[in-house]
C-alpha cells in the first residue's frame, strides 16, 4: 500500500497528460488527401470539455486534472497543422469563443427558484461548476475573459437582491471568482490603462453603483463593502452556512491581495 501511495502523483500526472496528447493528435491528422476544418474540430472538442466541466462537481479531482491538462497543452507551442494560420496551443484557439457561446446564466431565466431539487436546482449547480472551472483556468494565468468575473460580481453585488436561492447561487459564484482570482481582479482595479468604449460598456457597473469606473479601486471597495453587508445580514436572509463561509473566505483573499 505504501508503494501504491508513492505512485499516486505519477498516476495523476499520467491522467493529466492523456487529454493534451489526444487533442494534439486529433488536431494533427488533417492531410491534403483528407482535409478537415481544424477550427470546427477544435470548437467541438472545447464544447465537450466545457459541457463535462458543468456537470462534474467543482470539488472533484477531475476539475483540477482537466485544468492541468489544458495548461500542459498550452506548452506545446505551434499547431503544426495550422502553421500557415499562425495558431498556437498557447492561446487555446477558439476556447474563449466556445466558452462565451455557453455562458448562459440560469439565475436570469429560472422558473422555479424555491425548490431544493429539480431542473432549476440542477442548473444552478452546473452554473457553479462551470464558473469554478473557468476561474481555475484564470487562476493558472489563462485569462482571455476579464468580462466573465466582472459580470458575475455585478449580478451578485451590484444589483438589488432577488430570491434566496438565486442569490445563493450568484453569491457562491462571485465568491469563487474572488477567492481564486483576487490578485488578478485587484491588479486590474489598480491599472492606470485607459478603457476603450466597448470595454467600458461590457464591464459597466450595476444599478447600485452606476457612477463607478469599470476598472477601479472604488469598484473593488464597493465589492468589499457589499460582502461585509451580506455577511452581517446572512442569518436574516437565510443564506446557507456554506455560502456565508465562502463569502468570508473571499473577503479574506481580497484583503490578502491588497498586501501583495
PDB file of C-alpha atoms in Angstrom:
ATOM      1  CA  UNK A   1       0.000   0.000   0.000  1.00  0.00           C
ATOM      2  CA  UNK A   2       2.862   2.377   0.775  1.00  0.00           C
ATOM      3  CA  UNK A   3       4.317   1.788  -2.670  1.00  0.00           C
ATOM      4  CA  UNK A   4       0.941   2.418  -4.297  1.00  0.00           C
ATOM      5  CA  UNK A   5       0.587   5.684  -2.371  1.00  0.00           C
ATOM      6  CA  UNK A   6       4.030   6.731  -3.571  1.00  0.00           C
ATOM      7  CA  UNK A   7       2.894   6.141  -7.166  1.00  0.00           C
ATOM      8  CA  UNK A   8      -0.205   8.356  -6.928  1.00  0.00           C
ATOM      9  CA  UNK A   9       1.497  11.579  -8.160  1.00  0.00           C
ATOM     10  CA  UNK A  10       2.850   9.699 -11.184  1.00  0.00           C
ATOM     11  CA  UNK A  11      -0.518   8.134 -11.927  1.00  0.00           C
ATOM     12  CA  UNK A  12      -2.250  11.503 -11.657  1.00  0.00           C
ATOM     13  CA  UNK A  13       0.358  13.102 -13.932  1.00  0.00           C
ATOM     14  CA  UNK A  14      -0.274  10.336 -16.485  1.00  0.00           C
ATOM     15  CA  UNK A  15      -4.009  11.012 -16.449  1.00  0.00           C
ATOM     16  CA  UNK A  16      -3.390  14.747 -16.809  1.00  0.00           C
ATOM     17  CA  UNK A  17      -1.181  14.180 -19.883  1.00  0.00           C
ATOM     18  CA  UNK A  18      -3.664  11.974 -21.731  1.00  0.00           C
ATOM     19  CA  UNK A  19      -6.038  14.768 -22.725  1.00  0.00           C
ATOM     20  CA  UNK A  20      -3.449  17.076 -24.340  1.00  0.00           C
ATOM     21  CA  UNK A  21      -1.985  14.061 -26.144  1.00  0.00           C
ATOM     22  CA  UNK A  22      -5.422  13.154 -27.513  1.00  0.00           C
ATOM     23  CA  UNK A  23      -6.307  16.717 -28.521  1.00  0.00           C
ATOM     24  CA  UNK A  24      -2.937  17.300 -30.164  1.00  0.00           C
ATOM     25  CA  UNK A  25      -3.223  14.031 -32.105  1.00  0.00           C
ATOM     26  CA  UNK A  26      -6.774  14.776 -33.216  1.00  0.00           C
ATOM     27  CA  UNK A  27      -5.777  18.190 -34.495  1.00  0.00           C
ATOM     28  CA  UNK A  28      -2.682  16.993 -36.362  1.00  0.00           C
ATOM     29  CA  UNK A  29      -4.237  14.307 -38.558  1.00  0.00           C
ATOM     30  CA  UNK A  30      -5.520  16.568 -41.343  1.00  0.00           C
ATOM     31  CA  UNK A  31      -3.757  15.878 -44.649  1.00  0.00           C
ATOM     32  CA  UNK A  32      -4.049  17.099 -48.223  1.00  0.00           C
ATOM     33  CA  UNK A  33      -5.888  13.896 -49.072  1.00  0.00           C
ATOM     34  CA  UNK A  34      -8.170  14.070 -46.025  1.00  0.00           C
ATOM     35  CA  UNK A  35      -8.543  17.733 -45.060  1.00  0.00           C
ATOM     36  CA  UNK A  36     -10.975  18.944 -42.451  1.00  0.00           C
ATOM     37  CA  UNK A  37     -11.955  22.181 -40.788  1.00  0.00           C
ATOM     38  CA  UNK A  38      -9.488  22.373 -37.895  1.00  0.00           C
ATOM     39  CA  UNK A  39     -11.250  25.264 -36.188  1.00  0.00           C
ATOM     40  CA  UNK A  40     -14.549  23.385 -36.298  1.00  0.00           C
ATOM     41  CA  UNK A  41     -12.946  20.279 -34.798  1.00  0.00           C
ATOM     42  CA  UNK A  42     -11.404  22.343 -32.017  1.00  0.00           C
ATOM     43  CA  UNK A  43     -14.744  24.045 -31.408  1.00  0.00           C
ATOM     44  CA  UNK A  44     -16.359  20.627 -30.914  1.00  0.00           C
ATOM     45  CA  UNK A  45     -13.554  19.456 -28.592  1.00  0.00           C
ATOM     46  CA  UNK A  46     -13.759  22.578 -26.429  1.00  0.00           C
ATOM     47  CA  UNK A  47     -17.524  22.216 -26.288  1.00  0.00           C
ATOM     48  CA  UNK A  48     -17.255  18.676 -24.930  1.00  0.00           C
ATOM     49  CA  UNK A  49     -14.752  19.730 -22.245  1.00  0.00           C
ATOM     50  CA  UNK A  50     -16.895  22.694 -21.199  1.00  0.00           C
ATOM     51  CA  UNK A  51     -20.075  20.615 -21.079  1.00  0.00           C
ATOM     52  CA  UNK A  52     -18.406  17.989 -18.898  1.00  0.00           C
ATOM     53  CA  UNK A  53     -17.000  20.716 -16.624  1.00  0.00           C
ATOM     54  CA  UNK A  54     -20.533  21.909 -15.927  1.00  0.00           C
ATOM     55  CA  UNK A  55     -21.847  18.526 -14.788  1.00  0.00           C
ATOM     56  CA  UNK A  56     -18.835  17.333 -12.783  1.00  0.00           C
ATOM     57  CA  UNK A  57     -18.944  18.784  -9.227  1.00  0.00           C
ATOM     58  CA  UNK A  58     -16.425  21.577  -8.755  1.00  0.00           C
ATOM     59  CA  UNK A  59     -14.677  19.804  -5.872  1.00  0.00           C
ATOM     60  CA  UNK A  60     -13.981  16.578  -7.775  1.00  0.00           C
ATOM     61  CA  UNK A  61     -10.375  15.828  -8.841  1.00  0.00           C
ATOM     62  CA  UNK A  62     -11.488  15.854 -12.490  1.00  0.00           C
ATOM     63  CA  UNK A  63     -11.646  19.650 -12.458  1.00  0.00           C
ATOM     64  CA  UNK A  64      -8.076  20.110 -11.309  1.00  0.00           C
ATOM     65  CA  UNK A  65      -6.780  17.450 -13.679  1.00  0.00           C
ATOM     66  CA  UNK A  66      -8.506  18.962 -16.717  1.00  0.00           C
ATOM     67  CA  UNK A  67      -7.194  22.400 -15.857  1.00  0.00           C
ATOM     68  CA  UNK A  68      -3.742  20.826 -15.592  1.00  0.00           C
ATOM     69  CA  UNK A  69      -4.283  19.114 -18.932  1.00  0.00           C
ATOM     70  CA  UNK A  70      -5.097  22.388 -20.674  1.00  0.00           C
ATOM     71  CA  UNK A  71      -2.080  24.070 -19.105  1.00  0.00           C
ATOM     72  CA  UNK A  72       0.116  21.257 -20.448  1.00  0.00           C
ATOM     73  CA  UNK A  73      -1.485  21.647 -23.873  1.00  0.00           C
ATOM     74  CA  UNK A  74      -0.609  25.349 -23.859  1.00  0.00           C
ATOM     75  CA  UNK A  75       3.076  24.411 -23.557  1.00  0.00           C
ATOM     76  CA  UNK A  76       3.101  22.597 -26.908  1.00  0.00           C
ATOM     77  CA  UNK A  77       3.642  25.724 -28.979  1.00  0.00           C
ATOM     78  CA  UNK A  78       2.665  25.967 -32.615  1.00  0.00           C
ATOM     79  CA  UNK A  79      -0.134  23.814 -34.016  1.00  0.00           C
ATOM     80  CA  UNK A  80       1.632  22.085 -36.902  1.00  0.00           C
ATOM     81  CA  UNK A  81      -1.482  21.512 -38.979  1.00  0.00           C
ATOM     82  CA  UNK A  82      -2.327  25.236 -38.696  1.00  0.00           C
ATOM     83  CA  UNK A  83       1.154  26.640 -39.210  1.00  0.00           C
ATOM     84  CA  UNK A  84       0.068  28.870 -42.098  1.00  0.00           C
ATOM     85  CA  UNK A  85      -2.618  30.434 -39.894  1.00  0.00           C
ATOM     86  CA  UNK A  86      -0.148  31.069 -37.072  1.00  0.00           C
ATOM     87  CA  UNK A  87      -2.217  29.208 -34.465  1.00  0.00           C
ATOM     88  CA  UNK A  88      -0.545  28.204 -31.224  1.00  0.00           C
ATOM     89  CA  UNK A  89      -1.671  25.953 -28.407  1.00  0.00           C
ATOM     90  CA  UNK A  90      -0.525  28.713 -26.057  1.00  0.00           C
ATOM     91  CA  UNK A  91      -3.743  30.568 -26.892  1.00  0.00           C
ATOM     92  CA  UNK A  92      -6.051  27.512 -26.826  1.00  0.00           C
ATOM     93  CA  UNK A  93      -7.541  28.819 -30.112  1.00  0.00           C
ATOM     94  CA  UNK A  94     -11.294  29.093 -30.045  1.00  0.00           C
ATOM     95  CA  UNK A  95     -11.666  28.072 -26.395  1.00  0.00           C
ATOM     96  CA  UNK A  96     -12.690  31.536 -25.249  1.00  0.00           C
ATOM     97  CA  UNK A  97     -15.279  31.872 -28.017  1.00  0.00           C
ATOM     98  CA  UNK A  98     -16.755  28.452 -27.278  1.00  0.00           C
ATOM     99  CA  UNK A  99     -16.807  29.385 -23.613  1.00  0.00           C
ATOM    100  CA  UNK A 100     -18.791  32.533 -24.404  1.00  0.00           C
ATOM    101  CA  UNK A 101     -21.328  30.628 -26.502  1.00  0.00           C
ATOM    102  CA  UNK A 102     -22.147  28.503 -23.464  1.00  0.00           C
ATOM    103  CA  UNK A 103     -22.170  31.340 -20.920  1.00  0.00           C
ATOM    104  CA  UNK A 104     -25.889  31.361 -20.095  1.00  0.00           C
ATOM    105  CA  UNK A 105     -26.611  32.422 -16.518  1.00  0.00           C
ATOM    106  CA  UNK A 106     -29.604  30.340 -15.338  1.00  0.00           C
ATOM    107  CA  UNK A 107     -30.333  32.729 -12.469  1.00  0.00           C
ATOM    108  CA  UNK A 108     -31.848  35.121 -15.025  1.00  0.00           C
ATOM    109  CA  UNK A 109     -34.166  32.577 -16.630  1.00  0.00           C
ATOM    110  CA  UNK A 110     -35.034  30.185 -13.792  1.00  0.00           C
ATOM    111  CA  UNK A 111     -38.751  29.464 -13.493  1.00  0.00           C
ATOM    112  CA  UNK A 112     -38.842  27.869 -10.052  1.00  0.00           C
ATOM    113  CA  UNK A 113     -36.406  29.489  -7.626  1.00  0.00           C
ATOM    114  CA  UNK A 114     -37.780  27.947  -4.451  1.00  0.00           C
ATOM    115  CA  UNK A 115     -37.337  24.195  -4.908  1.00  0.00           C
ATOM    116  CA  UNK A 116     -34.284  22.493  -3.422  1.00  0.00           C
ATOM    117  CA  UNK A 117     -34.406  19.872  -6.204  1.00  0.00           C
ATOM    118  CA  UNK A 118     -35.431  19.734  -9.850  1.00  0.00           C
ATOM    119  CA  UNK A 119     -34.273  21.410 -13.092  1.00  0.00           C
ATOM    120  CA  UNK A 120     -33.585  24.832 -11.591  1.00  0.00           C
ATOM    121  CA  UNK A 121     -31.564  23.431  -8.717  1.00  0.00           C
ATOM    122  CA  UNK A 122     -29.553  21.332 -11.182  1.00  0.00           C
ATOM    123  CA  UNK A 123     -28.981  24.313 -13.477  1.00  0.00           C
ATOM    124  CA  UNK A 124     -27.689  26.376 -10.556  1.00  0.00           C
ATOM    125  CA  UNK A 125     -25.236  23.655  -9.513  1.00  0.00           C
ATOM    126  CA  UNK A 126     -23.980  23.274 -13.075  1.00  0.00           C
ATOM    127  CA  UNK A 127     -23.506  27.035 -13.327  1.00  0.00           C
ATOM    128  CA  UNK A 128     -21.411  26.945 -10.147  1.00  0.00           C
ATOM    129  CA  UNK A 129     -19.318  24.070 -11.536  1.00  0.00           C
ATOM    130  CA  UNK A 130     -18.746  25.871 -14.826  1.00  0.00           C
ATOM    131  CA  UNK A 131     -17.732  29.135 -13.198  1.00  0.00           C
ATOM    132  CA  UNK A 132     -15.385  27.320 -10.837  1.00  0.00           C
ATOM    133  CA  UNK A 133     -13.699  25.527 -13.751  1.00  0.00           C
ATOM    134  CA  UNK A 134     -13.291  28.819 -15.624  1.00  0.00           C
ATOM    135  CA  UNK A 135     -11.972  30.561 -12.526  1.00  0.00           C
ATOM    136  CA  UNK A 136      -9.442  27.753 -12.037  1.00  0.00           C
ATOM    137  CA  UNK A 137      -8.170  28.336 -15.576  1.00  0.00           C
ATOM    138  CA  UNK A 138      -7.868  32.054 -14.808  1.00  0.00           C
ATOM    139  CA  UNK A 139      -6.027  31.163 -11.612  1.00  0.00           C
ATOM    140  CA  UNK A 140      -3.465  29.392 -13.824  1.00  0.00           C
ATOM    141  CA  UNK A 141      -2.902  32.515 -15.957  1.00  0.00           C
ATOM    142  CA  UNK A 142      -5.219  31.686 -18.879  1.00  0.00           C
ATOM    143  CA  UNK A 143      -7.400  34.810 -18.850  1.00  0.00           C
ATOM    144  CA  UNK A 144      -8.979  35.859 -22.152  1.00  0.00           C
ATOM    145  CA  UNK A 145     -12.200  36.761 -20.349  1.00  0.00           C
ATOM    146  CA  UNK A 146     -11.893  39.571 -17.809  1.00  0.00           C
ATOM    147  CA  UNK A 147     -15.555  40.282 -18.512  1.00  0.00           C
ATOM    148  CA  UNK A 148     -16.670  36.955 -17.024  1.00  0.00           C
ATOM    149  CA  UNK A 149     -15.719  37.557 -13.374  1.00  0.00           C
ATOM    150  CA  UNK A 150     -16.876  41.179 -13.636  1.00  0.00           C
ATOM    151  CA  UNK A 151     -20.288  40.066 -14.885  1.00  0.00           C
ATOM    152  CA  UNK A 152     -20.707  37.628 -12.013  1.00  0.00           C
ATOM    153  CA  UNK A 153     -19.638  40.204  -9.444  1.00  0.00           C
ATOM    154  CA  UNK A 154     -22.036  42.705 -10.960  1.00  0.00           C
ATOM    155  CA  UNK A 155     -25.061  40.408 -10.777  1.00  0.00           C
ATOM    156  CA  UNK A 156     -24.236  39.281  -7.234  1.00  0.00           C
ATOM    157  CA  UNK A 157     -23.053  42.512  -5.615  1.00  0.00           C
ATOM    158  CA  UNK A 158     -24.090  45.473  -7.765  1.00  0.00           C
ATOM    159  CA  UNK A 159     -27.780  44.793  -8.360  1.00  0.00           C
ATOM    160  CA  UNK A 160     -30.735  44.656  -5.944  1.00  0.00           C
ATOM    161  CA  UNK A 161     -31.007  41.217  -4.317  1.00  0.00           C
ATOM    162  CA  UNK A 162     -33.528  38.721  -5.613  1.00  0.00           C
ATOM    163  CA  UNK A 163     -34.879  35.415  -4.243  1.00  0.00           C
ATOM    164  CA  UNK A 164     -32.819  33.469  -1.717  1.00  0.00           C
ATOM    165  CA  UNK A 165     -31.818  30.559  -3.962  1.00  0.00           C
ATOM    166  CA  UNK A 166     -30.993  32.877  -6.857  1.00  0.00           C
ATOM    167  CA  UNK A 167     -28.821  34.997  -4.597  1.00  0.00           C
ATOM    168  CA  UNK A 168     -27.138  31.972  -3.033  1.00  0.00           C
ATOM    169  CA  UNK A 169     -26.058  30.796  -6.480  1.00  0.00           C
ATOM    170  CA  UNK A 170     -24.891  34.250  -7.542  1.00  0.00           C
ATOM    171  CA  UNK A 171     -23.005  34.835  -4.301  1.00  0.00           C
ATOM    172  CA  UNK A 172     -21.394  31.373  -4.451  1.00  0.00           C
ATOM    173  CA  UNK A 173     -20.135  32.103  -7.964  1.00  0.00           C
ATOM    174  CA  UNK A 174     -18.888  35.595  -7.078  1.00  0.00           C
ATOM    175  CA  UNK A 175     -17.106  34.269  -4.000  1.00  0.00           C
ATOM    176  CA  UNK A 176     -15.382  31.561  -6.027  1.00  0.00           C
ATOM    177  CA  UNK A 177     -14.074  34.092  -8.545  1.00  0.00           C
ATOM    178  CA  UNK A 178     -12.810  36.362  -5.786  1.00  0.00           C
ATOM    179  CA  UNK A 179     -11.209  33.519  -3.870  1.00  0.00           C
ATOM    180  CA  UNK A 180      -9.340  32.215  -6.905  1.00  0.00           C
ATOM    181  CA  UNK A 181      -8.647  35.453  -8.758  1.00  0.00           C
ATOM    182  CA  UNK A 182      -8.422  38.196  -6.139  1.00  0.00           C
ATOM    183  CA  UNK A 183      -4.891  39.082  -7.267  1.00  0.00           C
ATOM    184  CA  UNK A 184      -5.969  39.336 -10.910  1.00  0.00           C
ATOM    185  CA  UNK A 185      -9.001  41.488 -10.112  1.00  0.00           C
ATOM    186  CA  UNK A 186      -7.111  43.739  -7.715  1.00  0.00           C
ATOM    187  CA  UNK A 187      -4.355  44.262 -10.252  1.00  0.00           C
ATOM    188  CA  UNK A 188      -6.946  45.176 -12.900  1.00  0.00           C
ATOM    189  CA  UNK A 189      -8.638  47.538 -10.440  1.00  0.00           C
ATOM    190  CA  UNK A 190      -5.340  49.360  -9.877  1.00  0.00           C
ATOM    191  CA  UNK A 191      -4.480  49.618 -13.566  1.00  0.00           C
ATOM    192  CA  UNK A 192      -3.988  53.099 -14.977  1.00  0.00           C
ATOM    193  CA  UNK A 193      -4.510  51.887 -18.556  1.00  0.00           C
ATOM    194  CA  UNK A 194      -7.393  53.623 -20.330  1.00  0.00           C
ATOM    195  CA  UNK A 195     -10.515  51.571 -21.042  1.00  0.00           C
ATOM    196  CA  UNK A 196     -11.997  51.883 -24.538  1.00  0.00           C
ATOM    197  CA  UNK A 197     -15.707  52.487 -25.063  1.00  0.00           C
ATOM    198  CA  UNK A 198     -16.584  48.896 -25.946  1.00  0.00           C
ATOM    199  CA  UNK A 199     -14.746  47.516 -22.932  1.00  0.00           C
ATOM    200  CA  UNK A 200     -16.316  50.105 -20.654  1.00  0.00           C
ATOM    201  CA  UNK A 201     -19.763  49.082 -21.874  1.00  0.00           C
ATOM    202  CA  UNK A 202     -19.045  45.376 -21.373  1.00  0.00           C
ATOM    203  CA  UNK A 203     -17.678  45.964 -17.866  1.00  0.00           C
ATOM    204  CA  UNK A 204     -20.207  48.622 -16.843  1.00  0.00           C
ATOM    205  CA  UNK A 205     -21.185  48.646 -13.155  1.00  0.00           C
ATOM    206  CA  UNK A 206     -24.591  47.655 -11.831  1.00  0.00           C
ATOM    207  CA  UNK A 207     -27.502  49.840 -10.809  1.00  0.00           C
ATOM    208  CA  UNK A 208     -26.329  50.112  -7.179  1.00  0.00           C
ATOM    209  CA  UNK A 209     -23.100  51.854  -8.204  1.00  0.00           C
ATOM    210  CA  UNK A 210     -23.691  53.416 -11.649  1.00  0.00           C
ATOM    211  CA  UNK A 211     -21.072  56.155 -11.322  1.00  0.00           C
ATOM    212  CA  UNK A 212     -18.113  53.900 -10.506  1.00  0.00           C
ATOM    213  CA  UNK A 213     -15.432  53.390 -13.145  1.00  0.00           C
ATOM    214  CA  UNK A 214     -15.456  49.914 -14.798  1.00  0.00           C
ATOM    215  CA  UNK A 215     -11.973  49.008 -13.535  1.00  0.00           C
ATOM    216  CA  UNK A 216     -11.127  50.947 -10.398  1.00  0.00           C
ATOM    217  CA  UNK A 217     -10.304  50.652  -6.736  1.00  0.00           C
ATOM    218  CA  UNK A 218     -13.631  52.338  -5.997  1.00  0.00           C
ATOM    219  CA  UNK A 219     -15.388  49.338  -7.525  1.00  0.00           C
ATOM    220  CA  UNK A 220     -13.121  46.954  -5.628  1.00  0.00           C
ATOM    221  CA  UNK A 221     -14.006  48.711  -2.362  1.00  0.00           C
ATOM    222  CA  UNK A 222     -17.687  48.597  -3.253  1.00  0.00           C
ATOM    223  CA  UNK A 223     -17.483  44.816  -3.644  1.00  0.00           C
ATOM    224  CA  UNK A 224     -15.864  44.555  -0.231  1.00  0.00           C
ATOM    225  CA  UNK A 225     -18.497  46.742   1.383  1.00  0.00           C
ATOM    226  CA  UNK A 226     -21.293  44.693  -0.178  1.00  0.00           C
ATOM    227  CA  UNK A 227     -19.782  41.428   1.038  1.00  0.00           C
ATOM    228  CA  UNK A 228     -19.472  42.818   4.563  1.00  0.00           C
ATOM    229  CA  UNK A 229     -23.129  43.896   4.451  1.00  0.00           C
ATOM    230  CA  UNK A 230     -24.232  40.477   3.207  1.00  0.00           C
ATOM    231  CA  UNK A 231     -22.220  38.757   5.924  1.00  0.00           C
ATOM    232  CA  UNK A 232     -23.969  40.909   8.512  1.00  0.00           C
ATOM    233  CA  UNK A 233     -27.368  40.010   7.044  1.00  0.00           C
ATOM    234  CA  UNK A 234     -26.599  36.382   6.203  1.00  0.00           C
ATOM    235  CA  UNK A 235     -28.626  34.855   9.010  1.00  0.00           C
ATOM    236  CA  UNK A 236     -31.523  37.227   8.398  1.00  0.00           C
ATOM    237  CA  UNK A 237     -31.567  36.367   4.689  1.00  0.00           C
ATOM    238  CA  UNK A 238     -31.417  32.650   5.432  1.00  0.00           C
ATOM    239  CA  UNK A 239     -28.306  32.008   3.343  1.00  0.00           C
ATOM    240  CA  UNK A 240     -26.685  28.593   3.783  1.00  0.00           C
ATOM    241  CA  UNK A 241     -23.630  28.491   6.006  1.00  0.00           C
ATOM    242  CA  UNK A 242     -21.539  27.195   3.084  1.00  0.00           C
ATOM    243  CA  UNK A 243     -22.293  30.360   1.094  1.00  0.00           C
ATOM    244  CA  UNK A 244     -21.545  32.596   4.068  1.00  0.00           C
ATOM    245  CA  UNK A 245     -18.237  30.800   4.669  1.00  0.00           C
ATOM    246  CA  UNK A 246     -17.279  31.217   1.008  1.00  0.00           C
ATOM    247  CA  UNK A 247     -18.002  34.930   1.155  1.00  0.00           C
ATOM    248  CA  UNK A 248     -15.906  35.240   4.301  1.00  0.00           C
ATOM    249  CA  UNK A 249     -13.025  33.463   2.570  1.00  0.00           C
ATOM    250  CA  UNK A 250     -13.429  35.693  -0.500  1.00  0.00           C
ATOM    251  CA  UNK A 251     -13.164  38.791   1.679  1.00  0.00           C
ATOM    252  CA  UNK A 252     -10.011  37.398   3.271  1.00  0.00           C
ATOM    253  CA  UNK A 253      -8.496  36.761  -0.164  1.00  0.00           C
ATOM    254  CA  UNK A 254      -9.282  40.326  -1.213  1.00  0.00           C
ATOM    255  CA  UNK A 255      -7.542  41.662   1.893  1.00  0.00           C
ATOM    256  CA  UNK A 256      -4.542  39.434   1.216  1.00  0.00           C
ATOM    257  CA  UNK A 257      -4.363  40.596  -2.407  1.00  0.00           C
ATOM    258  CA  UNK A 258      -4.084  44.205  -1.218  1.00  0.00           C
ATOM    259  CA  UNK A 259      -0.848  43.390   0.619  1.00  0.00           C
ATOM    260  CA  UNK A 260       0.925  41.984  -2.421  1.00  0.00           C
TER     261      UNK A 260
END
